[in-house]
Amino acid sequence: MPLLLPDDAPSNLPQRWLKLLSVQRIGTAGATHRGEPDRTAFQQDYDRIVFSAAFRRMKDKTQVFPLAQSDYVRNRLTHSLEASCVGRSLGTAVGRILVQRHQLQDQLHASDFGAVVASACLAHDIGNPPFGHAGEDAIRDWFCASGLFEKHGLTGAQRADFERYEGNAQGFRLLAQLQSPSNPGGLQLTAAVAASFAKYPCPSWTEQPLTGRSAKKFGYFQADACFFAEAAEAVGLVARDEAPGAWRRHPLAFLVEAADDICYRVVDFEDAARLGVITYDTAESLLLTVAGGPDRASRLAHIREPKERIEYLRAKAIGRLVEEAGACFLENEAAIVDGAWDDELLAHSRVKEALDEIERISYEKIYVCRAAMEVEAAGCEVLAGLLDCFVAAVEEKAVQLAGGPKPTTRSRVVLTLLPAQFLGKDGQPDEDPYLRLLKVVDFVSGMTDSYAVTLYRRLKGIELPGA
């Protein structure tokens, strides 16, 4: 990893990094406190996320394979913890070089970079609805077929929040509003962590189409725009000229993305081999290439058990990819900070061909295996059924409040099952139809897989409490 900057690198990089690692907390009117050396503001953010209810719920959310099939395979919680460990190593390694490179020893420490990336990684999947990406698709499909957009005259931006519903945006909403809702800014994370969390720092809808990897999805709902703008301005994100409310990524978001990619590409492969979805030989051959090829083969000769061989190669593969992602980041630091870089770090890895082959096999065999497809099918049915019930309940009540007829008995009963935090301030459905619908999505998306299935079965009369 080089210590020197290119000759044409901007001279203001040290100042940019100091701002990018802002400890200003969202929703606190600019309050800043770096904490103590042994427990910095960024480490406090990590703890706030760990102790949040949304984080705990990830233990009952599927990563790829059904949760009950094996105690060995990962769920969203274990995946997030592993990504956070990788992110801390990656962020700290990069931070060590940046502190030396820019002589920031008196202002920042390598562990600050590691703590920011680790915290953002810890929360990167916190907004995923039940059944993962299948759940996102189910929510999008339900709203697109609902007819509610035309009925309520939602704006293009409001419609897009539902039409393109995104777990990343739900995650920011959880962190900035839904967790600790009595606090302005929710968990009141530092702007550095909140901005690093946002891999897609743009809204769901813009007049001019956005290009680049960071605009592939979106990162916040219209209801949370003020909090997102607060974080972006605090750390000095580069604004996109073509669309108000859209920015270039926080540089450390590239490390968060890399840590996530490293874990799901390597670890999903390990889980698939453990469950027999792919052979151990297939997993070993590709992971050996990523891990270093012949340099690792001699060590494998002393490991007999297939699962232990894969575990060894998984660890070495992660280590090598961390080194390569860090080196790519440091080589392109100036362009990344300036917002000119918009690519994934692993796309420039020396083992890209092996990573591409892992991804190809994953999409052809792992993500479409019978167990995964059963989860996806169940997710579509369950989430559509839950939205049918709860949206009908709040819509009928809203009609009554506007002077219309009373809700049906079924809707009146269902409405009592909707927690108060997902209703308006007076305990009734919100008068604004956009917020009313968004709060129902907040409730449904926050469910665990098993709770969503149980509640669906009870609402449909398939199962009774205590049965």
Tab-separated table of C-alpha atoms in Angstrom:
chain	number	residue	atom	x	y	z
A	1	MET	CA	0.000	0.000	0.000
A	2	PRO	CA	1.649	3.272	-1.103
A	3	LEU	CA	2.276	6.021	1.447
A	4	LEU	CA	2.690	8.859	-1.018
A	5	LEU	CA	0.033	10.758	-2.905
A	6	PRO	CA	0.152	11.223	-6.673
A	7	ASP	CA	1.658	14.547	-7.718
A	8	ASP	CA	-1.711	15.835	-8.950
A	9	ALA	CA	-3.654	14.925	-5.790
A	10	PRO	CA	-5.709	17.754	-4.230
A	11	SER	CA	-3.902	19.552	-1.407
A	12	ASN	CA	-7.028	19.796	0.756
A	13	LEU	CA	-7.380	16.059	1.399
A	14	PRO	CA	-6.411	16.293	5.092
A	15	GLN	CA	-9.165	18.860	5.713
A	16	ARG	CA	-11.618	16.805	3.699
A	17	TRP	CA	-10.958	13.737	5.850
A	18	LEU	CA	-11.458	15.697	9.051
A	19	LYS	CA	-14.882	16.781	7.793
A	20	LEU	CA	-15.740	13.357	6.385
A	21	LEU	CA	-15.236	11.896	9.861
A	22	SER	CA	-17.575	14.418	11.462
A	23	VAL	CA	-18.957	13.474	14.881
A	24	GLN	CA	-21.968	15.767	14.519
A	25	ARG	CA	-24.992	13.729	15.542
A	26	ILE	CA	-28.136	13.648	13.410
A	27	GLY	CA	-31.052	15.535	14.930
A	28	THR	CA	-29.061	17.265	17.673
A	29	ALA	CA	-28.778	20.731	16.117
A	30	GLY	CA	-25.086	20.371	15.353
A	31	ALA	CA	-23.944	18.889	18.681
A	32	THR	CA	-20.464	17.376	18.458
A	33	HIS	CA	-18.478	15.387	20.992
A	34	ARG	CA	-15.721	12.982	20.016
A	35	GLY	CA	-16.036	10.999	23.225
A	36	GLU	CA	-13.118	9.671	25.203
A	37	PRO	CA	-10.056	8.058	23.585
A	38	ASP	CA	-11.096	4.648	24.900
A	39	ARG	CA	-14.702	5.054	23.713
A	40	THR	CA	-15.050	7.428	20.810
A	41	ALA	CA	-18.277	8.732	19.292
A	42	PHE	CA	-17.961	6.151	16.516
A	43	GLN	CA	-17.618	3.316	19.011
A	44	GLN	CA	-20.706	4.659	20.776
A	45	ASP	CA	-22.538	4.428	17.449
A	46	TYR	CA	-21.568	0.761	17.210
A	47	ASP	CA	-23.033	0.126	20.656
A	48	ARG	CA	-26.245	1.999	19.853
A	49	ILE	CA	-26.813	-0.191	16.830
A	50	VAL	CA	-26.059	-3.420	18.718
A	51	PHE	CA	-28.581	-2.578	21.446
A	52	SER	CA	-31.352	-1.571	19.035
A	53	ALA	CA	-34.402	-3.801	18.640
A	54	ALA	CA	-34.066	-3.722	14.850
A	55	PHE	CA	-30.583	-5.213	15.089
A	56	ARG	CA	-31.749	-8.050	17.342
A	57	ARG	CA	-34.565	-8.899	14.936
A	58	MET	CA	-32.041	-9.786	12.243
A	59	LYS	CA	-31.351	-13.072	14.026
A	60	ASP	CA	-34.680	-14.276	12.625
A	61	LYS	CA	-34.241	-13.027	9.072
A	62	THR	CA	-33.015	-15.281	6.292
A	63	GLN	CA	-29.685	-14.612	4.592
A	64	VAL	CA	-30.066	-17.131	1.744
A	65	PHE	CA	-31.228	-20.456	3.156
A	66	PRO	CA	-34.254	-21.111	5.409
A	67	LEU	CA	-33.418	-20.468	9.039
A	68	ALA	CA	-34.551	-23.820	10.406
A	69	GLN	CA	-32.675	-25.921	7.868
A	70	SER	CA	-29.305	-25.779	9.624
A	71	ASP	CA	-27.847	-24.177	12.728
A	72	TYR	CA	-24.600	-23.723	10.824
A	73	VAL	CA	-25.598	-21.389	8.010
A	74	ARG	CA	-25.759	-17.632	8.412
A	75	ASN	CA	-28.754	-15.447	9.063
A	76	ARG	CA	-28.847	-11.649	8.600
A	77	LEU	CA	-27.475	-11.094	12.100
A	78	THR	CA	-24.434	-13.340	11.759
A	79	HIS	CA	-23.783	-12.000	8.248
A	80	SER	CA	-23.865	-8.429	9.581
A	81	LEU	CA	-21.494	-9.276	12.428
A	82	GLU	CA	-19.062	-10.929	10.016
A	83	ALA	CA	-19.256	-7.996	7.601
A	84	SER	CA	-18.613	-5.657	10.518
A	85	CYS	CA	-15.475	-7.584	11.513
A	86	VAL	CA	-14.186	-7.457	7.945
A	87	GLY	CA	-15.120	-3.778	7.736
A	88	ARG	CA	-13.212	-2.934	10.895
A	89	SER	CA	-10.080	-4.642	9.596
A	90	LEU	CA	-10.406	-2.974	6.208
A	91	GLY	CA	-11.186	0.486	7.614
A	92	THR	CA	-8.382	0.339	10.172
A	93	ALA	CA	-5.816	-0.777	7.592
A	94	VAL	CA	-6.798	2.028	5.232
A	95	GLY	CA	-7.026	4.525	8.087
A	96	ARG	CA	-3.503	3.711	9.257
A	97	ILE	CA	-2.129	4.690	5.856
A	98	LEU	CA	-4.314	7.781	5.532
A	99	VAL	CA	-3.309	9.088	8.963
A	100	GLN	CA	0.360	8.715	8.021
A	101	ARG	CA	-0.125	9.996	4.499
A	102	HIS	CA	-1.834	13.213	5.622
A	103	GLN	CA	-0.115	13.643	8.999
A	104	LEU	CA	-3.395	13.478	10.910
A	105	GLN	CA	-1.972	11.844	14.018
A	106	ASP	CA	-3.095	14.686	16.274
A	107	GLN	CA	-6.684	14.685	14.974
A	108	LEU	CA	-7.579	11.148	13.922
A	109	HIS	CA	-6.587	7.575	14.661
A	110	ALA	CA	-6.646	4.535	12.400
A	111	SER	CA	-9.255	3.010	14.683
A	112	ASP	CA	-11.618	5.910	13.910
A	113	PHE	CA	-11.798	4.760	10.308
A	114	GLY	CA	-12.230	1.165	11.444
A	115	ALA	CA	-15.030	2.052	13.874
A	116	VAL	CA	-16.959	4.067	11.274
A	117	VAL	CA	-16.805	1.268	8.708
A	118	ALA	CA	-17.574	-1.410	11.316
A	119	SER	CA	-20.630	0.498	12.543
A	120	ALA	CA	-21.978	1.094	9.047
A	121	CYS	CA	-21.404	-2.578	8.157
A	122	LEU	CA	-23.183	-3.662	11.318
A	123	ALA	CA	-26.308	-1.803	10.159
A	124	HIS	CA	-26.063	-2.360	6.411
A	125	ASP	CA	-28.899	-4.945	6.319
A	126	ILE	CA	-30.925	-3.583	9.235
A	127	GLY	CA	-33.707	-2.331	6.956
A	128	ASN	CA	-34.248	-5.595	5.077
A	129	PRO	CA	-37.882	-6.752	5.280
A	130	PRO	CA	-38.808	-10.361	6.032
A	131	PHE	CA	-37.521	-12.794	3.384
A	132	GLY	CA	-34.800	-10.407	2.178
A	133	HIS	CA	-34.823	-9.310	-1.442
A	134	ALA	CA	-37.919	-11.406	-2.118
A	135	GLY	CA	-39.669	-9.334	0.526
A	136	GLU	CA	-38.609	-6.122	-1.203
A	137	ASP	CA	-40.033	-7.417	-4.489
A	138	ALA	CA	-43.285	-8.411	-2.796
A	139	ILE	CA	-43.769	-4.918	-1.333
A	140	ARG	CA	-43.026	-3.248	-4.664
A	141	ASP	CA	-45.363	-5.545	-6.586
A	142	TRP	CA	-48.195	-5.098	-4.091
A	143	PHE	CA	-48.121	-1.314	-4.253
A	144	CYS	CA	-47.783	-1.200	-8.041
A	145	ALA	CA	-50.972	-3.271	-8.332
A	146	SER	CA	-52.866	-1.541	-5.511
A	147	GLY	CA	-54.276	1.482	-7.345
A	148	LEU	CA	-53.489	3.644	-4.313
A	149	PHE	CA	-51.162	6.024	-6.145
A	150	GLU	CA	-53.924	7.294	-8.416
A	151	LYS	CA	-56.520	7.243	-5.655
A	152	HIS	CA	-54.480	9.528	-3.405
A	153	GLY	CA	-52.698	11.573	-6.070
A	154	LEU	CA	-49.234	10.861	-4.713
A	155	THR	CA	-46.357	12.833	-6.202
A	156	GLY	CA	-43.868	11.121	-8.493
A	157	ALA	CA	-41.311	11.026	-5.699
A	158	GLN	CA	-43.790	9.568	-3.207
A	159	ARG	CA	-44.922	6.927	-5.689
A	160	ALA	CA	-41.329	5.955	-6.417
A	161	ASP	CA	-40.676	5.303	-2.719
A	162	PHE	CA	-43.175	2.430	-2.948
A	163	GLU	CA	-42.721	1.402	-6.582
A	164	ARG	CA	-38.973	1.021	-6.031
A	165	TYR	CA	-39.198	0.118	-2.338
A	166	GLU	CA	-35.692	-0.383	-1.022
A	167	GLY	CA	-34.311	-2.002	2.132
A	168	ASN	CA	-31.389	0.427	2.127
A	169	ALA	CA	-33.774	3.363	2.454
A	170	GLN	CA	-35.733	1.499	5.122
A	171	GLY	CA	-32.461	0.995	6.974
A	172	PHE	CA	-31.708	4.720	7.018
A	173	ARG	CA	-35.269	5.365	8.199
A	174	LEU	CA	-34.825	2.876	11.038
A	175	LEU	CA	-31.599	4.511	12.183
A	176	ALA	CA	-32.757	8.118	11.786
A	177	GLN	CA	-36.388	7.892	12.908
A	178	LEU	CA	-37.940	4.574	13.898
A	179	GLN	CA	-35.455	3.466	16.555
A	180	SER	CA	-35.763	5.735	19.626
A	181	PRO	CA	-38.595	7.647	17.869
A	182	SER	CA	-38.908	10.157	20.707
A	183	ASN	CA	-35.460	11.510	19.803
A	184	PRO	CA	-35.071	13.836	16.826
A	185	GLY	CA	-32.782	11.803	14.580
A	186	GLY	CA	-33.653	8.428	16.119
A	187	LEU	CA	-30.440	6.774	17.302
A	188	GLN	CA	-28.694	10.102	16.632
A	189	LEU	CA	-25.724	8.458	14.969
A	190	THR	CA	-22.744	10.522	13.921
A	191	ALA	CA	-22.964	11.973	10.442
A	192	ALA	CA	-19.840	10.001	9.485
A	193	VAL	CA	-21.486	6.643	10.251
A	194	ALA	CA	-24.868	7.611	8.784
A	195	ALA	CA	-23.287	8.811	5.533
A	196	SER	CA	-20.957	5.792	5.287
A	197	PHE	CA	-23.990	3.548	5.710
A	198	ALA	CA	-25.576	5.082	2.593
A	199	LYS	CA	-24.283	3.182	-0.434
A	200	TYR	CA	-26.914	4.927	-2.566
A	201	PRO	CA	-27.033	8.587	-1.463
A	202	CYS	CA	-29.955	9.669	-3.619
A	203	PRO	CA	-33.773	9.713	-3.537
A	204	SER	CA	-36.030	7.239	-5.305
A	205	TRP	CA	-37.043	9.740	-7.991
A	206	THR	CA	-35.244	12.551	-9.802
A	207	GLU	CA	-36.214	14.596	-12.847
A	208	GLN	CA	-32.927	13.726	-14.523
A	209	PRO	CA	-31.906	10.044	-14.479
A	210	LEU	CA	-28.773	9.346	-12.451
A	211	THR	CA	-25.945	7.117	-13.632
A	212	GLY	CA	-23.249	5.161	-11.831
A	213	ARG	CA	-23.097	2.394	-9.274
A	214	SER	CA	-24.101	4.683	-6.396
A	215	ALA	CA	-27.402	5.470	-8.162
A	216	LYS	CA	-28.299	1.833	-8.897
A	217	LYS	CA	-30.739	1.943	-5.972
A	218	PHE	CA	-31.792	4.705	-3.588
A	219	GLY	CA	-30.928	5.487	-0.011
A	220	TYR	CA	-33.735	7.432	1.652
A	221	PHE	CA	-37.480	8.006	1.504
A	222	GLN	CA	-39.016	11.438	0.990
A	223	ALA	CA	-40.140	11.408	4.633
A	224	ASP	CA	-36.506	11.209	5.768
A	225	ALA	CA	-34.962	13.691	3.336
A	226	CYS	CA	-34.175	16.313	5.981
A	227	PHE	CA	-32.168	13.881	8.111
A	228	PHE	CA	-30.280	12.561	5.103
A	229	ALA	CA	-29.424	16.102	3.980
A	230	GLU	CA	-28.229	16.900	7.492
A	231	ALA	CA	-25.775	13.990	7.430
A	232	ALA	CA	-24.622	14.766	3.883
A	233	GLU	CA	-23.942	18.418	4.647
A	234	ALA	CA	-22.202	17.653	7.939
A	235	VAL	CA	-19.599	15.435	6.262
A	236	GLY	CA	-19.385	17.473	3.058
A	237	LEU	CA	-20.611	14.926	0.524
A	238	VAL	CA	-20.163	16.032	-3.072
A	239	ALA	CA	-23.567	17.084	-4.447
A	240	ARG	CA	-24.670	15.814	-7.862
A	241	ASP	CA	-25.288	18.737	-10.199
A	242	GLU	CA	-27.927	16.886	-12.197
A	243	ALA	CA	-30.355	16.254	-9.316
A	244	PRO	CA	-31.134	18.150	-6.089
A	245	GLY	CA	-31.037	15.864	-3.066
A	246	ALA	CA	-28.509	13.479	-4.616
A	247	TRP	CA	-24.859	13.192	-3.640
A	248	ARG	CA	-21.738	11.210	-4.422
A	249	ARG	CA	-20.855	8.503	-1.939
A	250	HIS	CA	-19.006	9.034	1.303
A	251	PRO	CA	-15.563	7.511	0.591
A	252	LEU	CA	-15.869	4.980	3.399
A	253	ALA	CA	-19.115	3.676	1.868
A	254	PHE	CA	-16.892	1.974	-0.717
A	255	LEU	CA	-15.210	0.058	2.110
A	256	VAL	CA	-18.608	-0.851	3.587
A	257	GLU	CA	-19.686	-2.178	0.190
A	258	ALA	CA	-16.438	-4.134	-0.172
A	259	ALA	CA	-16.782	-5.738	3.276
A	260	ASP	CA	-20.351	-6.802	2.496
A	261	ASP	CA	-19.383	-8.131	-0.932
A	262	ILE	CA	-16.427	-10.062	0.469
A	263	CYS	CA	-18.613	-11.755	3.054
A	264	TYR	CA	-21.586	-12.677	0.934
A	265	ARG	CA	-19.525	-13.906	-2.024
A	266	VAL	CA	-17.193	-16.056	0.051
A	267	VAL	CA	-19.477	-17.025	2.923
A	268	ASP	CA	-22.580	-17.830	0.857
A	269	PHE	CA	-20.330	-20.193	-1.092
A	270	GLU	CA	-19.187	-21.845	2.129
A	271	ASP	CA	-22.777	-22.238	3.353
A	272	ALA	CA	-23.847	-23.709	0.026
A	273	ALA	CA	-21.095	-26.325	0.187
A	274	ARG	CA	-22.041	-27.186	3.752
A	275	LEU	CA	-25.663	-27.788	2.673
A	276	GLY	CA	-24.710	-29.719	-0.475
A	277	VAL	CA	-26.054	-27.130	-2.921
A	278	ILE	CA	-22.610	-27.120	-4.545
A	279	THR	CA	-19.836	-29.680	-4.122
A	280	TYR	CA	-16.937	-29.189	-1.752
A	281	ASP	CA	-14.605	-29.626	-4.723
A	282	THR	CA	-16.221	-26.708	-6.552
A	283	ALA	CA	-16.025	-24.488	-3.492
A	284	GLU	CA	-12.457	-25.517	-2.710
A	285	SER	CA	-11.175	-24.942	-6.230
A	286	LEU	CA	-12.500	-21.383	-6.511
A	287	LEU	CA	-11.746	-20.339	-2.935
A	288	LEU	CA	-8.196	-21.668	-3.344
A	289	THR	CA	-7.714	-19.357	-6.330
A	290	VAL	CA	-9.036	-16.355	-4.389
A	291	ALA	CA	-6.998	-17.254	-1.316
A	292	GLY	CA	-3.681	-17.398	-3.143
A	293	GLY	CA	-3.488	-20.626	-5.136
A	294	PRO	CA	-0.281	-22.646	-4.715
A	295	ASP	CA	0.777	-20.650	-1.656
A	296	ARG	CA	-2.172	-22.167	0.247
A	297	ALA	CA	-2.178	-25.647	-1.310
A	298	SER	CA	0.650	-26.948	0.874
A	299	ARG	CA	-1.251	-26.056	4.045
A	300	LEU	CA	-4.361	-27.825	2.719
A	301	ALA	CA	-2.409	-31.080	2.477
A	302	HIS	CA	-2.501	-31.280	6.296
A	303	ILE	CA	-6.287	-30.706	6.563
A	304	ARG	CA	-8.430	-33.757	5.856
A	305	GLU	CA	-12.009	-32.780	6.641
A	306	PRO	CA	-13.697	-31.015	3.683
A	307	LYS	CA	-15.502	-28.512	5.884
A	308	GLU	CA	-12.260	-27.596	7.659
A	309	ARG	CA	-10.509	-27.125	4.322
A	310	ILE	CA	-13.270	-24.750	3.226
A	311	GLU	CA	-13.118	-22.881	6.540
A	312	TYR	CA	-9.370	-22.395	6.138
A	313	LEU	CA	-9.728	-21.186	2.550
A	314	ARG	CA	-12.612	-18.899	3.508
A	315	ALA	CA	-10.442	-17.158	6.089
A	316	LYS	CA	-7.501	-16.775	3.714
A	317	ALA	CA	-9.729	-15.617	0.847
A	318	ILE	CA	-11.267	-12.911	3.036
A	319	GLY	CA	-7.804	-11.798	4.149
A	320	ARG	CA	-6.556	-11.471	0.590
A	321	LEU	CA	-9.638	-9.575	-0.589
A	322	VAL	CA	-9.332	-7.163	2.324
A	323	GLU	CA	-5.763	-6.391	1.263
A	324	GLU	CA	-6.753	-5.896	-2.372
A	325	ALA	CA	-9.773	-3.703	-1.599
A	326	GLY	CA	-7.653	-1.535	0.688
A	327	ALA	CA	-4.894	-1.172	-1.884
A	328	CYS	CA	-7.383	-0.176	-4.591
A	329	PHE	CA	-8.956	2.420	-2.292
A	330	LEU	CA	-5.611	3.983	-1.410
A	331	GLU	CA	-4.469	4.046	-5.017
A	332	ASN	CA	-7.623	5.926	-6.029
A	333	GLU	CA	-8.075	7.978	-2.858
A	334	ALA	CA	-8.146	11.423	-4.488
A	335	ALA	CA	-10.770	10.419	-7.073
A	336	ILE	CA	-12.866	8.670	-4.424
A	337	VAL	CA	-12.874	11.667	-2.078
A	338	ASP	CA	-13.604	14.034	-4.963
A	339	GLY	CA	-16.610	11.959	-6.078
A	340	ALA	CA	-15.102	11.063	-9.456
A	341	TRP	CA	-14.798	7.341	-8.627
A	342	ASP	CA	-18.041	5.337	-8.772
A	343	ASP	CA	-17.084	1.690	-9.041
A	344	GLU	CA	-16.828	-1.275	-6.704
A	345	LEU	CA	-13.342	-1.874	-5.330
A	346	LEU	CA	-13.437	-5.634	-5.915
A	347	ALA	CA	-14.014	-5.076	-9.639
A	348	HIS	CA	-10.299	-4.234	-9.771
A	349	SER	CA	-9.120	-7.305	-7.872
A	350	ARG	CA	-6.412	-9.519	-9.330
A	351	VAL	CA	-8.747	-12.483	-8.785
A	352	LYS	CA	-11.751	-10.864	-10.428
A	353	GLU	CA	-12.237	-13.815	-12.774
A	354	ALA	CA	-12.576	-16.214	-9.849
A	355	LEU	CA	-14.943	-13.810	-8.068
A	356	ASP	CA	-17.040	-13.535	-11.209
A	357	GLU	CA	-17.198	-17.319	-11.448
A	358	ILE	CA	-18.293	-17.540	-7.812
A	359	GLU	CA	-21.012	-14.991	-8.532
A	360	ARG	CA	-22.127	-16.858	-11.668
A	361	ILE	CA	-22.452	-20.149	-9.802
A	362	SER	CA	-24.196	-18.397	-6.917
A	363	TYR	CA	-26.897	-17.020	-9.212
A	364	GLU	CA	-27.246	-20.232	-11.206
A	365	LYS	CA	-27.267	-22.719	-8.325
A	366	ILE	CA	-27.349	-21.149	-4.865
A	367	TYR	CA	-29.838	-18.287	-5.036
A	368	VAL	CA	-32.259	-20.358	-7.149
A	369	CYS	CA	-31.994	-23.621	-5.238
A	370	ARG	CA	-35.292	-25.140	-4.104
A	371	ALA	CA	-34.938	-24.003	-0.489
A	372	ALA	CA	-34.263	-20.402	-1.500
A	373	MET	CA	-37.149	-20.416	-3.983
A	374	GLU	CA	-39.511	-21.747	-1.326
A	375	VAL	CA	-38.560	-18.827	0.898
A	376	GLU	CA	-39.135	-16.392	-1.964
A	377	ALA	CA	-42.532	-17.856	-2.815
A	378	ALA	CA	-43.607	-17.805	0.816
A	379	GLY	CA	-42.380	-14.241	1.218
A	380	CYS	CA	-44.452	-12.986	-1.701
A	381	GLU	CA	-47.609	-14.633	-0.372
A	382	VAL	CA	-47.129	-13.626	3.268
A	383	LEU	CA	-46.183	-9.997	2.727
A	384	ALA	CA	-48.938	-9.447	0.169
A	385	GLY	CA	-51.441	-10.898	2.622
A	386	LEU	CA	-50.233	-8.696	5.467
A	387	LEU	CA	-50.361	-5.569	3.318
A	388	ASP	CA	-53.873	-6.508	2.172
A	389	CYS	CA	-55.071	-6.612	5.769
A	390	PHE	CA	-53.296	-3.647	7.328
A	391	VAL	CA	-53.570	-1.209	4.434
A	392	ALA	CA	-57.294	-1.945	4.144
A	393	ALA	CA	-57.682	-1.313	7.883
A	394	VAL	CA	-55.962	2.088	7.898
A	395	GLU	CA	-57.598	3.151	4.634
A	396	GLU	CA	-61.107	2.339	5.859
A	397	LYS	CA	-60.468	4.145	9.136
A	398	ALA	CA	-59.148	7.184	7.241
A	399	VAL	CA	-62.366	7.231	5.202
A	400	GLN	CA	-64.424	7.199	8.389
A	401	LEU	CA	-62.403	10.056	9.893
A	402	ALA	CA	-63.111	12.053	6.744
A	403	GLY	CA	-66.867	11.591	7.256
A	404	GLY	CA	-67.372	8.314	5.391
A	405	PRO	CA	-68.798	4.956	6.480
A	406	LYS	CA	-67.459	2.883	9.333
A	407	PRO	CA	-64.773	0.266	8.662
A	408	THR	CA	-65.757	-3.361	8.375
A	409	THR	CA	-65.589	-5.481	11.500
A	410	ARG	CA	-62.513	-7.215	10.119
A	411	SER	CA	-60.681	-3.917	9.529
A	412	ARG	CA	-61.627	-2.620	12.983
A	413	VAL	CA	-60.137	-5.743	14.569
A	414	VAL	CA	-57.012	-5.651	12.392
A	415	LEU	CA	-56.433	-1.985	13.245
A	416	THR	CA	-56.137	-2.888	16.938
A	417	LEU	CA	-53.165	-5.090	16.022
A	418	LEU	CA	-51.236	-2.151	14.562
A	419	PRO	CA	-48.916	-0.729	17.279
A	420	ALA	CA	-49.437	2.934	18.187
A	421	GLN	CA	-46.049	4.002	16.813
A	422	PHE	CA	-47.269	3.146	13.311
A	423	LEU	CA	-50.290	5.414	13.587
A	424	GLY	CA	-50.616	9.195	13.810
A	425	LYS	CA	-49.978	11.267	16.913
A	426	ASP	CA	-53.579	10.909	18.087
A	427	GLY	CA	-53.567	7.120	17.719
A	428	GLN	CA	-55.459	7.274	14.426
A	429	PRO	CA	-54.164	6.637	10.890
A	430	ASP	CA	-52.201	9.598	9.588
A	431	GLU	CA	-54.202	12.092	7.547
A	432	ASP	CA	-51.450	12.268	4.920
A	433	PRO	CA	-51.939	9.165	2.713
A	434	TYR	CA	-48.219	8.922	1.903
A	435	LEU	CA	-47.245	8.794	5.573
A	436	ARG	CA	-50.176	6.525	6.363
A	437	LEU	CA	-48.997	3.943	3.839
A	438	LEU	CA	-45.332	4.359	4.751
A	439	LYS	CA	-46.092	3.590	8.396
A	440	VAL	CA	-47.812	0.349	7.447
A	441	VAL	CA	-44.701	-0.572	5.471
A	442	ASP	CA	-42.602	0.329	8.527
A	443	PHE	CA	-44.621	-2.185	10.563
A	444	VAL	CA	-44.557	-5.003	8.012
A	445	SER	CA	-40.923	-4.566	6.994
A	446	GLY	CA	-39.779	-4.626	10.617
A	447	MET	CA	-41.177	-8.107	11.232
A	448	THR	CA	-38.994	-11.160	11.510
A	449	ASP	CA	-39.581	-14.024	9.100
A	450	SER	CA	-41.260	-16.236	11.706
A	451	TYR	CA	-43.434	-13.447	13.145
A	452	ALA	CA	-44.621	-12.468	9.663
A	453	VAL	CA	-45.602	-16.078	8.933
A	454	THR	CA	-47.340	-16.495	12.303
A	455	LEU	CA	-49.302	-13.251	12.023
A	456	TYR	CA	-50.297	-14.049	8.437
A	457	ARG	CA	-51.585	-17.476	9.459
A	458	ARG	CA	-53.620	-15.987	12.299
A	459	LEU	CA	-55.105	-13.210	10.187
A	460	LYS	CA	-56.120	-15.795	7.610
A	461	GLY	CA	-57.653	-18.075	10.264
A	462	ILE	CA	-55.175	-20.860	9.574
A	463	GLU	CA	-53.835	-20.785	13.132
A	464	LEU	CA	-55.133	-19.533	16.473
A	465	PRO	CA	-53.016	-18.074	19.307
A	466	GLY	CA	-51.805	-20.858	21.576
A	467	ALA	CA	-52.659	-23.509	19.005
